[in-house]
Amino acid sequence: MEAVAVIVALMFAVFVALGVIAVVRSVRAVKRGVDRTVTQARRTVEDTRLKAKQYVQPGAPGEVAELRLSLRTSMRATQEALRAAAPDDPSLSEALALFKRLSTHGQEIDADLKRLEAEPDKARVTGSLPELRERVERVTHSADSLRWAAQDRARQFADDDLALLSEQIRMEAGALRHWTTEEEPHAAPTGAGAGARTPGAGTGVGAEGPEAATTAGAEPERPAITARDAWRQPGYSWQKTRRPESTT
């Protein structure tokens, strides 16, 4: 009885531990989903605010908003492009590492621009814009170069794969039409030789008999297209192998 009680207690402890692990994982997954939703919502609100400020406030404040919006848009587009292509192309790992370093500079510039938005001294804002504009252009140009290179690489891979697939399909189509490459049977000889009569032709019976005449007048048999057995279809995953009727 004591052994049974110990086993039951152990099983109960295992079930409780598994339940706790499942609950913790579920909570973490929900938390990650909520964090992503909150981050996307904040990003959308910030982009909308910058767009409105770009068109509503002329001069230096509008230019600062335009620079921030350009920087954020370029960095986000490059990040999404690299992350989407990295699982299928391990060679992009170095590009991801470089983009991570570039993101550090981009975040620093965005922080400088954000501080410049709250700067009450308009002269200081105007004086700081040329340097920040140059830094933003350098970062966005580097980010765009990485994104365009990754997109061109993926497009080239797709073109090469399509070309190879088209060649394989062409070869398979030719193999399926194998009868078109076979030579046609030669025609029966005509001319003076065909008009010669064999001995006994006047009586309707040749020297070799009626069987030889029938054989000589018959056309040569053409090769037939080999049909596939009904129970030997290709083993595709969506097809079931048919068995011959004699199989029980």
Coordinates of C-alpha atoms in Angstrom, one line a residue:
M1 CA 0.0 0.0 0.0
E2 CA 2.8 2.4 0.8
A3 CA 4.4 1.8 -2.6
V4 CA 1.1 2.5 -4.4
A5 CA 0.7 5.7 -2.4
V6 CA 4.2 6.8 -3.3
I7 CA 3.5 6.1 -7.0
V8 CA 0.3 8.0 -6.9
A9 CA 2.0 10.9 -5.2
L10 CA 4.7 10.9 -7.8
M11 CA 2.3 10.8 -10.7
F12 CA 0.3 13.7 -9.1
A13 CA 3.5 15.7 -8.7
V14 CA 4.4 15.1 -12.3
F15 CA 1.0 16.1 -13.6
V16 CA 1.1 19.3 -11.5
A17 CA 4.6 20.1 -12.8
L18 CA 3.5 19.6 -16.4
G19 CA 0.4 21.8 -15.8
V20 CA 2.6 24.5 -14.3
I21 CA 5.0 24.4 -17.3
A22 CA 2.1 24.6 -19.8
V23 CA 0.6 27.5 -18.0
V24 CA 3.9 29.4 -17.8
R25 CA 4.5 28.8 -21.5
S26 CA 1.0 30.0 -22.4
V27 CA 1.5 33.1 -20.3
R28 CA 4.8 33.9 -21.9
A29 CA 3.3 33.4 -25.4
V30 CA 0.4 35.7 -24.6
K31 CA 2.8 38.3 -23.2
R32 CA 5.0 38.2 -26.3
G33 CA 1.9 38.6 -28.5
V34 CA 0.7 41.6 -26.3
D35 CA 4.2 43.2 -26.5
R36 CA 4.3 42.9 -30.2
T37 CA 0.8 44.4 -30.5
V38 CA 1.7 47.3 -28.2
T39 CA 4.9 47.9 -30.1
Q40 CA 3.2 47.9 -33.5
A41 CA 0.5 50.2 -32.1
R42 CA 3.1 52.7 -30.7
R43 CA 5.0 52.5 -34.0
T44 CA 1.9 53.3 -36.0
V45 CA 0.9 56.2 -33.7
E46 CA 4.4 57.7 -33.9
D47 CA 4.6 57.4 -37.7
T48 CA 1.2 59.0 -38.0
R49 CA 2.2 61.9 -35.7
L50 CA 5.4 62.4 -37.8
K51 CA 3.5 62.4 -41.0
A52 CA 1.1 65.0 -39.7
K53 CA 3.9 67.1 -38.3
Q54 CA 5.7 66.9 -41.6
Y55 CA 2.9 68.6 -43.5
V56 CA 1.4 70.8 -40.8
Q57 CA 4.5 72.4 -39.4
P58 CA 6.7 74.1 -42.0
G59 CA 10.4 74.9 -41.6
A60 CA 12.8 73.2 -39.3
P61 CA 10.2 71.2 -37.2
G62 CA 8.7 69.7 -40.3
E63 CA 12.1 68.8 -41.7
V64 CA 13.0 67.1 -38.4
A65 CA 9.8 65.0 -38.6
E66 CA 10.6 64.2 -42.3
L67 CA 14.1 63.0 -41.3
R68 CA 12.8 60.8 -38.5
L69 CA 10.1 59.3 -40.7
S70 CA 12.6 58.6 -43.5
L71 CA 15.0 56.9 -41.1
R72 CA 12.4 54.8 -39.4
T73 CA 10.8 53.7 -42.7
S74 CA 14.2 52.6 -44.3
M75 CA 15.4 50.8 -41.2
R76 CA 12.1 48.9 -40.7
A77 CA 11.9 47.9 -44.3
T78 CA 15.4 46.5 -44.3
Q79 CA 14.9 44.7 -41.1
E80 CA 11.8 43.0 -42.4
A81 CA 13.4 42.0 -45.7
L82 CA 16.5 40.5 -44.1
R83 CA 14.5 38.6 -41.4
A84 CA 12.2 37.2 -44.1
A85 CA 15.0 36.0 -46.3
A86 CA 17.5 34.8 -43.7
P87 CA 15.8 31.4 -42.9
D88 CA 16.1 30.4 -46.6
D89 CA 19.5 31.9 -47.2
P90 CA 22.2 31.3 -44.5
S91 CA 24.5 33.6 -46.3
L92 CA 22.5 36.6 -45.0
S93 CA 23.8 36.0 -41.5
E94 CA 26.7 38.5 -42.1
A95 CA 24.2 41.0 -43.5
L96 CA 22.1 40.7 -40.4
A97 CA 25.1 41.3 -38.2
L98 CA 26.0 44.4 -40.2
F99 CA 22.5 45.6 -40.0
K100 CA 22.5 45.1 -36.2
R101 CA 25.5 47.4 -36.0
L102 CA 23.8 49.9 -38.3
S103 CA 20.7 49.9 -36.2
T104 CA 22.7 51.1 -33.2
H105 CA 23.7 54.2 -35.2
G106 CA 20.2 54.6 -36.5
Q107 CA 18.8 54.6 -32.9
E108 CA 21.3 57.2 -31.9
I109 CA 20.4 59.5 -34.7
D110 CA 16.7 59.0 -34.0
A111 CA 17.3 59.9 -30.4
D112 CA 19.1 63.1 -31.5
L113 CA 16.3 64.0 -33.8
K114 CA 13.7 63.4 -31.1
R115 CA 15.6 65.7 -28.7
L116 CA 15.8 68.3 -31.5
E117 CA 12.0 68.2 -31.8
A118 CA 11.7 69.4 -28.2
E119 CA 14.4 72.0 -28.5
P120 CA 12.8 75.5 -28.1
D121 CA 15.8 77.3 -29.6
K122 CA 14.9 77.5 -33.3
A123 CA 18.4 78.7 -34.2
R124 CA 20.0 75.7 -32.6
V125 CA 17.6 73.4 -34.5
T126 CA 18.4 75.1 -37.8
G127 CA 22.1 74.8 -37.1
S128 CA 22.0 71.1 -36.2
L129 CA 19.9 70.0 -39.2
P130 CA 22.7 69.8 -41.9
E131 CA 24.8 67.4 -39.8
L132 CA 21.8 65.3 -38.8
R133 CA 20.6 65.2 -42.4
E134 CA 23.9 63.9 -43.6
R135 CA 24.0 61.2 -40.9
V136 CA 20.5 60.2 -41.8
E137 CA 21.3 59.9 -45.5
R138 CA 24.4 57.8 -44.8
V139 CA 22.4 55.4 -42.6
T140 CA 19.4 55.1 -44.9
H141 CA 21.7 54.6 -47.9
S142 CA 23.5 51.7 -46.2
A143 CA 20.2 50.2 -45.1
D144 CA 18.7 50.5 -48.6
S145 CA 21.8 48.9 -50.1
L146 CA 21.5 45.9 -47.8
R147 CA 17.8 45.5 -48.6
W148 CA 18.2 45.9 -52.3
A149 CA 21.1 43.4 -52.4
A150 CA 19.0 40.8 -50.4
Q151 CA 16.1 41.3 -52.7
D152 CA 18.2 41.0 -55.9
R153 CA 19.8 37.8 -54.5
A154 CA 16.4 36.3 -53.8
R155 CA 15.2 37.2 -57.2
Q156 CA 18.3 35.7 -58.9
F157 CA 17.8 32.5 -57.0
A158 CA 14.2 32.4 -58.1
D159 CA 15.2 33.0 -61.8
D160 CA 17.8 30.2 -61.7
D161 CA 15.4 27.8 -60.1
L162 CA 12.8 28.6 -62.7
A163 CA 15.3 28.2 -65.6
L164 CA 16.4 24.8 -64.2
L165 CA 12.8 23.7 -63.7
S166 CA 11.8 24.7 -67.3
E167 CA 14.7 22.7 -68.7
Q168 CA 13.8 19.6 -66.7
I169 CA 10.2 19.9 -67.8
R170 CA 11.3 20.3 -71.5
M171 CA 13.4 17.1 -71.2
E172 CA 10.6 15.2 -69.5
A173 CA 8.1 16.3 -72.2
G174 CA 10.4 15.1 -74.9
A175 CA 10.8 11.7 -73.1
L176 CA 7.1 11.3 -72.8
R177 CA 6.8 11.9 -76.6
H178 CA 9.4 9.2 -77.4
W179 CA 7.4 7.9 -80.4
T180 CA 8.1 11.1 -82.3
T181 CA 11.8 10.3 -82.5
E182 CA 11.3 6.8 -84.0
E183 CA 11.9 6.5 -87.7
E184 CA 8.9 6.0 -90.0
P185 CA 8.8 2.6 -91.9
H186 CA 10.2 2.7 -95.4
A187 CA 7.7 2.8 -98.3
A188 CA 7.3 -0.2 -100.6
P189 CA 9.5 0.0 -103.7
T190 CA 7.8 1.3 -106.9
G191 CA 8.9 1.5 -110.6
A192 CA 9.9 -1.0 -113.1
G193 CA 10.9 -3.6 -110.6
A194 CA 7.4 -3.4 -109.1
G195 CA 5.8 -4.2 -112.4
A196 CA 7.8 -7.4 -113.1
R197 CA 5.7 -10.5 -113.0
T198 CA 6.9 -13.7 -111.4
P199 CA 6.5 -17.0 -113.1
G200 CA 3.0 -18.3 -112.8
A201 CA 1.6 -14.8 -112.2
G202 CA -0.7 -15.1 -115.2
T203 CA -2.5 -18.0 -113.6
G204 CA -2.9 -16.0 -110.3
V205 CA -0.7 -18.4 -108.3
G206 CA 3.0 -17.7 -107.7
A207 CA 5.8 -20.1 -107.3
E208 CA 5.6 -19.8 -103.5
G209 CA 1.8 -20.1 -103.3
P210 CA -0.9 -17.7 -102.1
E211 CA 0.6 -17.4 -98.6
A212 CA 3.8 -15.8 -100.0
A213 CA 1.8 -13.3 -102.0
T214 CA -0.2 -12.3 -99.0
T215 CA 2.9 -11.8 -96.9
A216 CA 4.6 -9.8 -99.7
G217 CA 1.7 -7.5 -100.0
A218 CA 1.3 -6.8 -96.3
E219 CA 2.7 -3.5 -94.9
P220 CA 5.4 -3.7 -92.2
E221 CA 4.0 -3.3 -88.7
R222 CA 4.6 0.0 -87.0
P223 CA 5.9 0.1 -83.4
A224 CA 3.1 0.7 -80.9
I225 CA 3.3 3.2 -78.0
T226 CA 3.9 1.3 -74.8
A227 CA 1.0 1.9 -72.5
R228 CA 1.5 2.2 -68.8
D229 CA 0.0 -0.5 -66.6
A230 CA -3.0 0.7 -64.7
W231 CA -1.6 -0.6 -61.4
R232 CA 1.8 0.9 -61.9
Q233 CA 1.0 4.6 -61.7
P234 CA 3.6 7.0 -60.2
G235 CA 3.5 6.9 -56.4
Y236 CA 2.3 10.5 -55.8
S237 CA 1.3 11.3 -52.3
W238 CA -2.2 12.2 -53.4
Q239 CA -2.8 9.0 -55.3
K240 CA -3.5 5.5 -54.1
T241 CA -1.7 2.6 -55.8
R242 CA -4.2 0.6 -57.8
R243 CA -3.9 -3.2 -57.6
P244 CA -4.7 -5.5 -60.5
E245 CA -8.1 -7.2 -60.5
S246 CA -6.5 -10.6 -59.8
T247 CA -5.2 -9.4 -56.4
T248 CA -7.4 -10.2 -53.5

